[in-house]
Amino acid sequence: MKLTDLETLYPKMVERRRHLHRHPELSFKEKETSAYVAGILRELGVEVREGVGGYGLIGCLRGLLPGKTVALRADMDALPIQDEKSCEYASQVPGVMHACGHDGHTAVLLAVAEYYSHRLQEIRGEIRFLFQPAEEACPGGAVGMIEQGALEGVDVIYGVHLWTPLPLGTVASAAGPLMASVDDFLIEIQGRGGHGGMPHKAVDSVVAGSSLVMQLQSVVSRSVDPLNPAVVTIGSIQGGMAQNVIADRCRLSGTARCFDEVTRQLIRERIYALVEGITQAYGAEARIDYVTGYPSVVNDAVEFQRLSRAVHKIPGLKVEVSPKIMPAEDFAYYLQRVPGCFVLVGAGNEEKGIIYPHHHPRFDIDEEAMLHAAALLISMAETYQEESSS
């Protein structure tokens, strides 16, 4: 890898990232983003297939040397959050912003494509660029990309996530489970409304819902092995409209996260059992809408070991073993099909005020992290090809 040549592309990375940050698009609505990316890829001479899994793109460069097929992935969608930053590249779309770094991911992969577009004589095999829509919204864009051939013939896949909890200059990943599975649920409790002064004539859905919120805390604390990380969170509760009216209906919504399918099924069963038992005890009825989301991101052990060797080729970058983290990622679906590794790239910097967490209205990244991410993807691809051909 010629790091100095990659560094010359850094101003373009910043320019493209800021353009995307100004013009974010929500999941499954990335029409203009997709057209912007496709235009750049075609200017670079990259073979492009559009409309994959929605607004997804597959770019392809085939080298002049024999080798395998390496896929590199970036996500493109934004979030329904109002941008509260004061900067010249703040979102120009009310209520929508890139609050998770996907604009940076897209700019990084475009830079990698440009780097390789000038080096066809050095490329072994094929480099496939996956620009994915809708990572932020289930069922996610990865499934559609896979169904429409994104992984056909692919030998290995790599992806990065610019990660502000990590400081600039650090990358982190792990062999095996890295990010949690995610399931979401909505519980509707139907009671019988009445006068606040005559509770004995009603079935209070809010009381039943409140009891359920507390009892659901026992799912992890009393049903899941304490050495097996898991989370059940109730994020919202809605019931009632007036202080003197007993509400006939109460709605709860929440999320469940863990790292293996056995625990995932156990959590689901316990939630159903508690909902049924508690609502019946209060004389109410309940309906559950349980949405199975992304599986856990499970990195291939061999590819994680390769990560360490690839990072050592990049001056100023160090690698750490990451603990398991509870956010979810639909990169998991790619890893279920082919070996690969998903890597967190440090993008936080307290000195620059880059301190806000992902999905925060003032979220931002240290843009120098994009250079690290691009160098890492190139080094991973080249290390894989070199070691596979030896």
PDB file of N, CA and C in Angstrom, residues 293-365:
ATOM      1  N   GLY A 293     -34.786  -8.842  14.535  1.00  0.00           N
ATOM      2  CA  GLY A 293     -33.898  -7.964  13.786  1.00  0.00           C
ATOM      3  C   GLY A 293     -32.594  -8.631  13.396  1.00  0.00           C
ATOM      4  N   TYR A 294     -31.523  -7.847  13.424  1.00  0.00           N
ATOM      5  CA  TYR A 294     -30.227  -8.323  12.947  1.00  0.00           C
ATOM      6  C   TYR A 294     -29.636  -9.362  13.897  1.00  0.00           C
ATOM      7  N   PRO A 295     -28.944 -10.359  13.361  1.00  0.00           N
ATOM      8  CA  PRO A 295     -28.204 -11.282  14.220  1.00  0.00           C
ATOM      9  C   PRO A 295     -26.934 -10.618  14.744  1.00  0.00           C
ATOM     10  N   SER A 296     -26.233 -11.316  15.603  1.00  0.00           N
ATOM     11  CA  SER A 296     -24.971 -10.801  16.146  1.00  0.00           C
ATOM     12  C   SER A 296     -23.893 -10.754  15.060  1.00  0.00           C
ATOM     13  N   VAL A 297     -23.063  -9.725  15.118  1.00  0.00           N
ATOM     14  CA  VAL A 297     -21.892  -9.645  14.235  1.00  0.00           C
ATOM     15  C   VAL A 297     -20.828 -10.589  14.785  1.00  0.00           C
ATOM     16  N   VAL A 298     -20.513 -11.616  14.025  1.00  0.00           N
ATOM     17  CA  VAL A 298     -19.549 -12.629  14.458  1.00  0.00           C
ATOM     18  C   VAL A 298     -18.388 -12.659  13.465  1.00  0.00           C
ATOM     19  N   ASN A 299     -17.252 -12.146  13.893  1.00  0.00           N
ATOM     20  CA  ASN A 299     -16.072 -12.105  13.032  1.00  0.00           C
ATOM     21  C   ASN A 299     -15.397 -13.466  12.921  1.00  0.00           C
ATOM     22  N   ASP A 300     -14.856 -13.722  11.745  1.00  0.00           N
ATOM     23  CA  ASP A 300     -14.064 -14.931  11.529  1.00  0.00           C
ATOM     24  C   ASP A 300     -12.741 -14.808  12.286  1.00  0.00           C
ATOM     25  N   ALA A 301     -12.358 -15.842  13.012  1.00  0.00           N
ATOM     26  CA  ALA A 301     -11.143 -15.796  13.839  1.00  0.00           C
ATOM     27  C   ALA A 301      -9.889 -15.601  12.996  1.00  0.00           C
ATOM     28  N   VAL A 302      -9.827 -16.255  11.844  1.00  0.00           N
ATOM     29  CA  VAL A 302      -8.661 -16.120  10.965  1.00  0.00           C
ATOM     30  C   VAL A 302      -8.550 -14.691  10.453  1.00  0.00           C
ATOM     31  N   GLU A 303      -9.684 -14.103  10.075  1.00  0.00           N
ATOM     32  CA  GLU A 303      -9.646 -12.740   9.543  1.00  0.00           C
ATOM     33  C   GLU A 303      -9.333 -11.718  10.630  1.00  0.00           C
ATOM     34  N   PHE A 304      -9.749 -11.976  11.865  1.00  0.00           N
ATOM     35  CA  PHE A 304      -9.364 -11.082  12.952  1.00  0.00           C
ATOM     36  C   PHE A 304      -7.853 -11.114  13.157  1.00  0.00           C
ATOM     37  N   GLN A 305      -7.252 -12.290  13.100  1.00  0.00           N
ATOM     38  CA  GLN A 305      -5.799 -12.382  13.225  1.00  0.00           C
ATOM     39  C   GLN A 305      -5.107 -11.642  12.078  1.00  0.00           C
ATOM     40  N   ARG A 306      -5.706 -11.712  10.891  1.00  0.00           N
ATOM     41  CA  ARG A 306      -5.133 -11.004   9.740  1.00  0.00           C
ATOM     42  C   ARG A 306      -5.191  -9.492   9.950  1.00  0.00           C
ATOM     43  N   LEU A 307      -6.230  -9.037  10.676  1.00  0.00           N
ATOM     44  CA  LEU A 307      -6.352  -7.611  10.970  1.00  0.00           C
ATOM     45  C   LEU A 307      -5.105  -7.080  11.661  1.00  0.00           C
ATOM     46  N   SER A 308      -4.602  -7.802  12.640  1.00  0.00           N
ATOM     47  CA  SER A 308      -3.413  -7.347  13.375  1.00  0.00           C
ATOM     48  C   SER A 308      -2.225  -7.162  12.431  1.00  0.00           C
ATOM     49  N   ARG A 309      -2.048  -8.102  11.517  1.00  0.00           N
ATOM     50  CA  ARG A 309      -0.930  -7.990  10.569  1.00  0.00           C
ATOM     51  C   ARG A 309      -1.133  -6.818   9.612  1.00  0.00           C
ATOM     52  N   ALA A 310      -2.385  -6.576   9.220  1.00  0.00           N
ATOM     53  CA  ALA A 310      -2.664  -5.463   8.312  1.00  0.00           C
ATOM     54  C   ALA A 310      -2.450  -4.115   8.991  1.00  0.00           C
ATOM     55  N   VAL A 311      -2.847  -3.990  10.256  1.00  0.00           N
ATOM     56  CA  VAL A 311      -2.692  -2.723  10.975  1.00  0.00           C
ATOM     57  C   VAL A 311      -1.224  -2.380  11.175  1.00  0.00           C
ATOM     58  N   HIS A 312      -0.396  -3.383  11.404  1.00  0.00           N
ATOM     59  CA  HIS A 312       1.026  -3.145  11.641  1.00  0.00           C
ATOM     60  C   HIS A 312       1.728  -2.544  10.429  1.00  0.00           C
ATOM     61  N   LYS A 313       1.096  -2.595   9.270  1.00  0.00           N
ATOM     62  CA  LYS A 313       1.678  -2.003   8.057  1.00  0.00           C
ATOM     63  C   LYS A 313       1.322  -0.527   7.919  1.00  0.00           C
ATOM     64  N   ILE A 314       0.506  -0.001   8.840  1.00  0.00           N
ATOM     65  CA  ILE A 314       0.041   1.388   8.747  1.00  0.00           C
ATOM     66  C   ILE A 314       0.664   2.200   9.878  1.00  0.00           C
ATOM     67  N   PRO A 315       1.579   3.099   9.576  1.00  0.00           N
ATOM     68  CA  PRO A 315       2.227   3.892  10.627  1.00  0.00           C
ATOM     69  C   PRO A 315       1.210   4.702  11.437  1.00  0.00           C
ATOM     70  N   GLY A 316       1.415   4.730  12.761  1.00  0.00           N
ATOM     71  CA  GLY A 316       0.587   5.557  13.630  1.00  0.00           C
ATOM     72  C   GLY A 316      -0.733   4.948  14.021  1.00  0.00           C
ATOM     73  N   LEU A 317      -0.983   3.704  13.610  1.00  0.00           N
ATOM     74  CA  LEU A 317      -2.236   3.053  13.933  1.00  0.00           C
ATOM     75  C   LEU A 317      -1.967   1.852  14.825  1.00  0.00           C
ATOM     76  N   LYS A 318      -2.794   1.662  15.848  1.00  0.00           N
ATOM     77  CA  LYS A 318      -2.650   0.511  16.728  1.00  0.00           C
ATOM     78  C   LYS A 318      -3.976  -0.221  16.827  1.00  0.00           C
ATOM     79  N   VAL A 319      -3.909  -1.521  17.128  1.00  0.00           N
ATOM     80  CA  VAL A 319      -5.109  -2.341  17.192  1.00  0.00           C
ATOM     81  C   VAL A 319      -5.331  -2.844  18.610  1.00  0.00           C
ATOM     82  N   GLU A 320      -6.581  -2.886  19.020  1.00  0.00           N
ATOM     83  CA  GLU A 320      -6.965  -3.403  20.330  1.00  0.00           C
ATOM     84  C   GLU A 320      -8.030  -4.480  20.156  1.00  0.00           C
ATOM     85  N   VAL A 321      -8.111  -5.364  21.146  1.00  0.00           N
ATOM     86  CA  VAL A 321      -9.211  -6.330  21.180  1.00  0.00           C
ATOM     87  C   VAL A 321     -10.404  -5.638  21.814  1.00  0.00           C
ATOM     88  N   SER A 322     -11.495  -5.599  21.088  1.00  0.00           N
ATOM     89  CA  SER A 322     -12.682  -4.902  21.578  1.00  0.00           C
ATOM     90  C   SER A 322     -13.503  -5.798  22.487  1.00  0.00           C
ATOM     91  N   PRO A 323     -14.073  -5.236  23.542  1.00  0.00           N
ATOM     92  CA  PRO A 323     -15.101  -5.984  24.278  1.00  0.00           C
ATOM     93  C   PRO A 323     -16.355  -6.084  23.422  1.00  0.00           C
ATOM     94  N   LYS A 324     -17.258  -6.969  23.786  1.00  0.00           N
ATOM     95  CA  LYS A 324     -18.546  -7.023  23.101  1.00  0.00           C
ATOM     96  C   LYS A 324     -19.296  -5.715  23.336  1.00  0.00           C
ATOM     97  N   ILE A 325     -19.995  -5.251  22.306  1.00  0.00           N
ATOM     98  CA  ILE A 325     -20.781  -4.026  22.433  1.00  0.00           C
ATOM     99  C   ILE A 325     -22.215  -4.297  21.983  1.00  0.00           C
ATOM    100  N   MET A 326     -23.172  -3.582  22.583  1.00  0.00           N
ATOM    101  CA  MET A 326     -24.584  -3.878  22.391  1.00  0.00           C
ATOM    102  C   MET A 326     -25.228  -3.267  21.151  1.00  0.00           C
ATOM    103  N   PRO A 327     -24.677  -2.234  20.514  1.00  0.00           N
ATOM    104  CA  PRO A 327     -25.256  -1.812  19.235  1.00  0.00           C
ATOM    105  C   PRO A 327     -25.232  -2.954  18.217  1.00  0.00           C
ATOM    106  N   ALA A 328     -26.169  -2.901  17.276  1.00  0.00           N
ATOM    107  CA  ALA A 328     -26.289  -3.961  16.272  1.00  0.00           C
ATOM    108  C   ALA A 328     -25.905  -3.423  14.896  1.00  0.00           C
ATOM    109  N   GLU A 329     -25.647  -4.333  13.974  1.00  0.00           N
ATOM    110  CA  GLU A 329     -25.186  -3.986  12.629  1.00  0.00           C
ATOM    111  C   GLU A 329     -25.613  -5.075  11.659  1.00  0.00           C
ATOM    112  N   ASP A 330     -26.194  -4.683  10.517  1.00  0.00           N
ATOM    113  CA  ASP A 330     -26.597  -5.735   9.580  1.00  0.00           C
ATOM    114  C   ASP A 330     -25.440  -6.238   8.731  1.00  0.00           C
ATOM    115  N   PHE A 331     -24.222  -5.777   8.991  1.00  0.00           N
ATOM    116  CA  PHE A 331     -23.040  -6.429   8.428  1.00  0.00           C
ATOM    117  C   PHE A 331     -23.012  -7.900   8.848  1.00  0.00           C
ATOM    118  N   ALA A 332     -23.728  -8.204   9.935  1.00  0.00           N
ATOM    119  CA  ALA A 332     -23.823  -9.581  10.430  1.00  0.00           C
ATOM    120  C   ALA A 332     -24.269 -10.550   9.342  1.00  0.00           C
ATOM    121  N   TYR A 333     -25.169 -10.108   8.462  1.00  0.00           N
ATOM    122  CA  TYR A 333     -25.683 -11.007   7.422  1.00  0.00           C
ATOM    123  C   TYR A 333     -24.592 -11.407   6.428  1.00  0.00           C
ATOM    124  N   TYR A 334     -23.693 -10.476   6.113  1.00  0.00           N
ATOM    125  CA  TYR A 334     -22.587 -10.820   5.218  1.00  0.00           C
ATOM    126  C   TYR A 334     -21.696 -11.878   5.863  1.00  0.00           C
ATOM    127  N   LEU A 335     -21.437 -11.704   7.157  1.00  0.00           N
ATOM    128  CA  LEU A 335     -20.547 -12.620   7.865  1.00  0.00           C
ATOM    129  C   LEU A 335     -21.163 -14.004   8.057  1.00  0.00           C
ATOM    130  N   GLN A 336     -22.474 -14.109   7.928  1.00  0.00           N
ATOM    131  CA  GLN A 336     -23.100 -15.421   7.958  1.00  0.00           C
ATOM    132  C   GLN A 336     -22.851 -16.194   6.666  1.00  0.00           C
ATOM    133  N   ARG A 337     -22.496 -15.473   5.593  1.00  0.00           N
ATOM    134  CA  ARG A 337     -22.321 -16.107   4.286  1.00  0.00           C
ATOM    135  C   ARG A 337     -20.863 -16.355   3.915  1.00  0.00           C
ATOM    136  N   VAL A 338     -19.981 -15.408   4.243  1.00  0.00           N
ATOM    137  CA  VAL A 338     -18.570 -15.538   3.878  1.00  0.00           C
ATOM    138  C   VAL A 338     -17.701 -15.097   5.047  1.00  0.00           C
ATOM    139  N   PRO A 339     -16.451 -15.577   5.120  1.00  0.00           N
ATOM    140  CA  PRO A 339     -15.554 -15.112   6.186  1.00  0.00           C
ATOM    141  C   PRO A 339     -15.298 -13.619   6.057  1.00  0.00           C
ATOM    142  N   GLY A 340     -15.018 -12.991   7.185  1.00  0.00           N
ATOM    143  CA  GLY A 340     -14.732 -11.577   7.131  1.00  0.00           C
ATOM    144  C   GLY A 340     -14.475 -11.003   8.497  1.00  0.00           C
ATOM    145  N   CYS A 341     -14.320  -9.672   8.530  1.00  0.00           N
ATOM    146  CA  CYS A 341     -14.043  -8.987   9.790  1.00  0.00           C
ATOM    147  C   CYS A 341     -14.624  -7.582   9.725  1.00  0.00           C
ATOM    148  N   PHE A 342     -15.300  -7.191  10.793  1.00  0.00           N
ATOM    149  CA  PHE A 342     -15.849  -5.859  10.941  1.00  0.00           C
ATOM    150  C   PHE A 342     -15.027  -5.139  12.002  1.00  0.00           C
ATOM    151  N   VAL A 343     -14.594  -3.917  11.698  1.00  0.00           N
ATOM    152  CA  VAL A 343     -13.612  -3.235  12.523  1.00  0.00           C
ATOM    153  C   VAL A 343     -14.108  -1.847  12.919  1.00  0.00           C
ATOM    154  N   LEU A 344     -13.938  -1.510  14.201  1.00  0.00           N
ATOM    155  CA  LEU A 344     -14.245  -0.175  14.697  1.00  0.00           C
ATOM    156  C   LEU A 344     -12.993   0.692  14.570  1.00  0.00           C
ATOM    157  N   VAL A 345     -13.140   1.844  13.933  1.00  0.00           N
ATOM    158  CA  VAL A 345     -12.010   2.751  13.693  1.00  0.00           C
ATOM    159  C   VAL A 345     -12.199   4.007  14.534  1.00  0.00           C
ATOM    160  N   GLY A 346     -11.246   4.275  15.412  1.00  0.00           N
ATOM    161  CA  GLY A 346     -11.355   5.405  16.319  1.00  0.00           C
ATOM    162  C   GLY A 346     -11.555   6.719  15.594  1.00  0.00           C
ATOM    163  N   ALA A 347     -12.633   7.460  15.956  1.00  0.00           N
ATOM    164  CA  ALA A 347     -12.940   8.740  15.315  1.00  0.00           C
ATOM    165  C   ALA A 347     -13.256   9.820  16.337  1.00  0.00           C
ATOM    166  N   GLY A 348     -12.953   9.552  17.620  1.00  0.00           N
ATOM    167  CA  GLY A 348     -13.197  10.532  18.661  1.00  0.00           C
ATOM    168  C   GLY A 348     -11.953  11.362  18.946  1.00  0.00           C
ATOM    169  N   ASN A 349     -12.160  12.590  19.385  1.00  0.00           N
ATOM    170  CA  ASN A 349     -11.025  13.465  19.692  1.00  0.00           C
ATOM    171  C   ASN A 349     -11.506  14.563  20.642  1.00  0.00           C
ATOM    172  N   GLU A 350     -11.204  14.412  21.931  1.00  0.00           N
ATOM    173  CA  GLU A 350     -11.656  15.385  22.933  1.00  0.00           C
ATOM    174  C   GLU A 350     -11.103  16.769  22.663  1.00  0.00           C
ATOM    175  N   GLU A 351      -9.876  16.860  22.162  1.00  0.00           N
ATOM    176  CA  GLU A 351      -9.271  18.166  21.916  1.00  0.00           C
ATOM    177  C   GLU A 351     -10.032  18.959  20.864  1.00  0.00           C
ATOM    178  N   LYS A 352     -10.673  18.261  19.932  1.00  0.00           N
ATOM    179  CA  LYS A 352     -11.448  18.926  18.883  1.00  0.00           C
ATOM    180  C   LYS A 352     -12.934  18.989  19.228  1.00  0.00           C
ATOM    181  N   GLY A 353     -13.307  18.521  20.409  1.00  0.00           N
ATOM    182  CA  GLY A 353     -14.711  18.521  20.797  1.00  0.00           C
ATOM    183  C   GLY A 353     -15.525  17.415  20.163  1.00  0.00           C
ATOM    184  N   ILE A 354     -14.835  16.415  19.623  1.00  0.00           N
ATOM    185  CA  ILE A 354     -15.526  15.266  19.014  1.00  0.00           C
ATOM    186  C   ILE A 354     -15.789  14.274  20.145  1.00  0.00           C
ATOM    187  N   ILE A 355     -16.848  14.520  20.895  1.00  0.00           N
ATOM    188  CA  ILE A 355     -17.101  13.763  22.126  1.00  0.00           C
ATOM    189  C   ILE A 355     -18.506  13.181  22.189  1.00  0.00           C
ATOM    190  N   TYR A 356     -19.349  13.526  21.220  1.00  0.00           N
ATOM    191  CA  TYR A 356     -20.750  13.119  21.322  1.00  0.00           C
ATOM    192  C   TYR A 356     -20.950  11.702  20.780  1.00  0.00           C
ATOM    193  N   PRO A 357     -21.823  10.949  21.420  1.00  0.00           N
ATOM    194  CA  PRO A 357     -22.015   9.559  21.013  1.00  0.00           C
ATOM    195  C   PRO A 357     -22.792   9.454  19.702  1.00  0.00           C
ATOM    196  N   HIS A 358     -22.747   8.266  19.134  1.00  0.00           N
ATOM    197  CA  HIS A 358     -23.516   7.991  17.931  1.00  0.00           C
ATOM    198  C   HIS A 358     -25.002   8.184  18.204  1.00  0.00           C
ATOM    199  N   HIS A 359     -25.712   8.722  17.190  1.00  0.00           N
ATOM    200  CA  HIS A 359     -27.143   8.995  17.240  1.00  0.00           C
ATOM    201  C   HIS A 359     -27.466  10.212  18.115  1.00  0.00           C
ATOM    202  N   HIS A 360     -26.475  11.028  18.403  1.00  0.00           N
ATOM    203  CA  HIS A 360     -26.678  12.271  19.160  1.00  0.00           C
ATOM    204  C   HIS A 360     -26.844  13.426  18.170  1.00  0.00           C
ATOM    205  N   PRO A 361     -27.682  14.445  18.482  1.00  0.00           N
ATOM    206  CA  PRO A 361     -27.893  15.563  17.559  1.00  0.00           C
ATOM    207  C   PRO A 361     -26.632  16.367  17.245  1.00  0.00           C
ATOM    208  N   ARG A 362     -25.582  16.244  18.072  1.00  0.00           N
ATOM    209  CA  ARG A 362     -24.340  16.977  17.804  1.00  0.00           C
ATOM    210  C   ARG A 362     -23.192  16.024  17.450  1.00  0.00           C
ATOM    211  N   PHE A 363     -23.555  14.857  17.006  1.00  0.00           N
ATOM    212  CA  PHE A 363     -22.550  13.870  16.607  1.00  0.00           C
ATOM    213  C   PHE A 363     -21.687  14.403  15.463  1.00  0.00           C
ATOM    214  N   ASP A 364     -20.405  14.107  15.550  1.00  0.00           N
ATOM    215  CA  ASP A 364     -19.460  14.416  14.478  1.00  0.00           C
ATOM    216  C   ASP A 364     -18.295  13.447  14.588  1.00  0.00           C
ATOM    217  N   ILE A 365     -17.430  13.428  13.595  1.00  0.00           N
ATOM    218  CA  ILE A 365     -16.242  12.582  13.618  1.00  0.00           C
ATOM    219  C   ILE A 365     -15.007  13.431  13.397  1.00  0.00           C
TER     220      ILE A 365
END
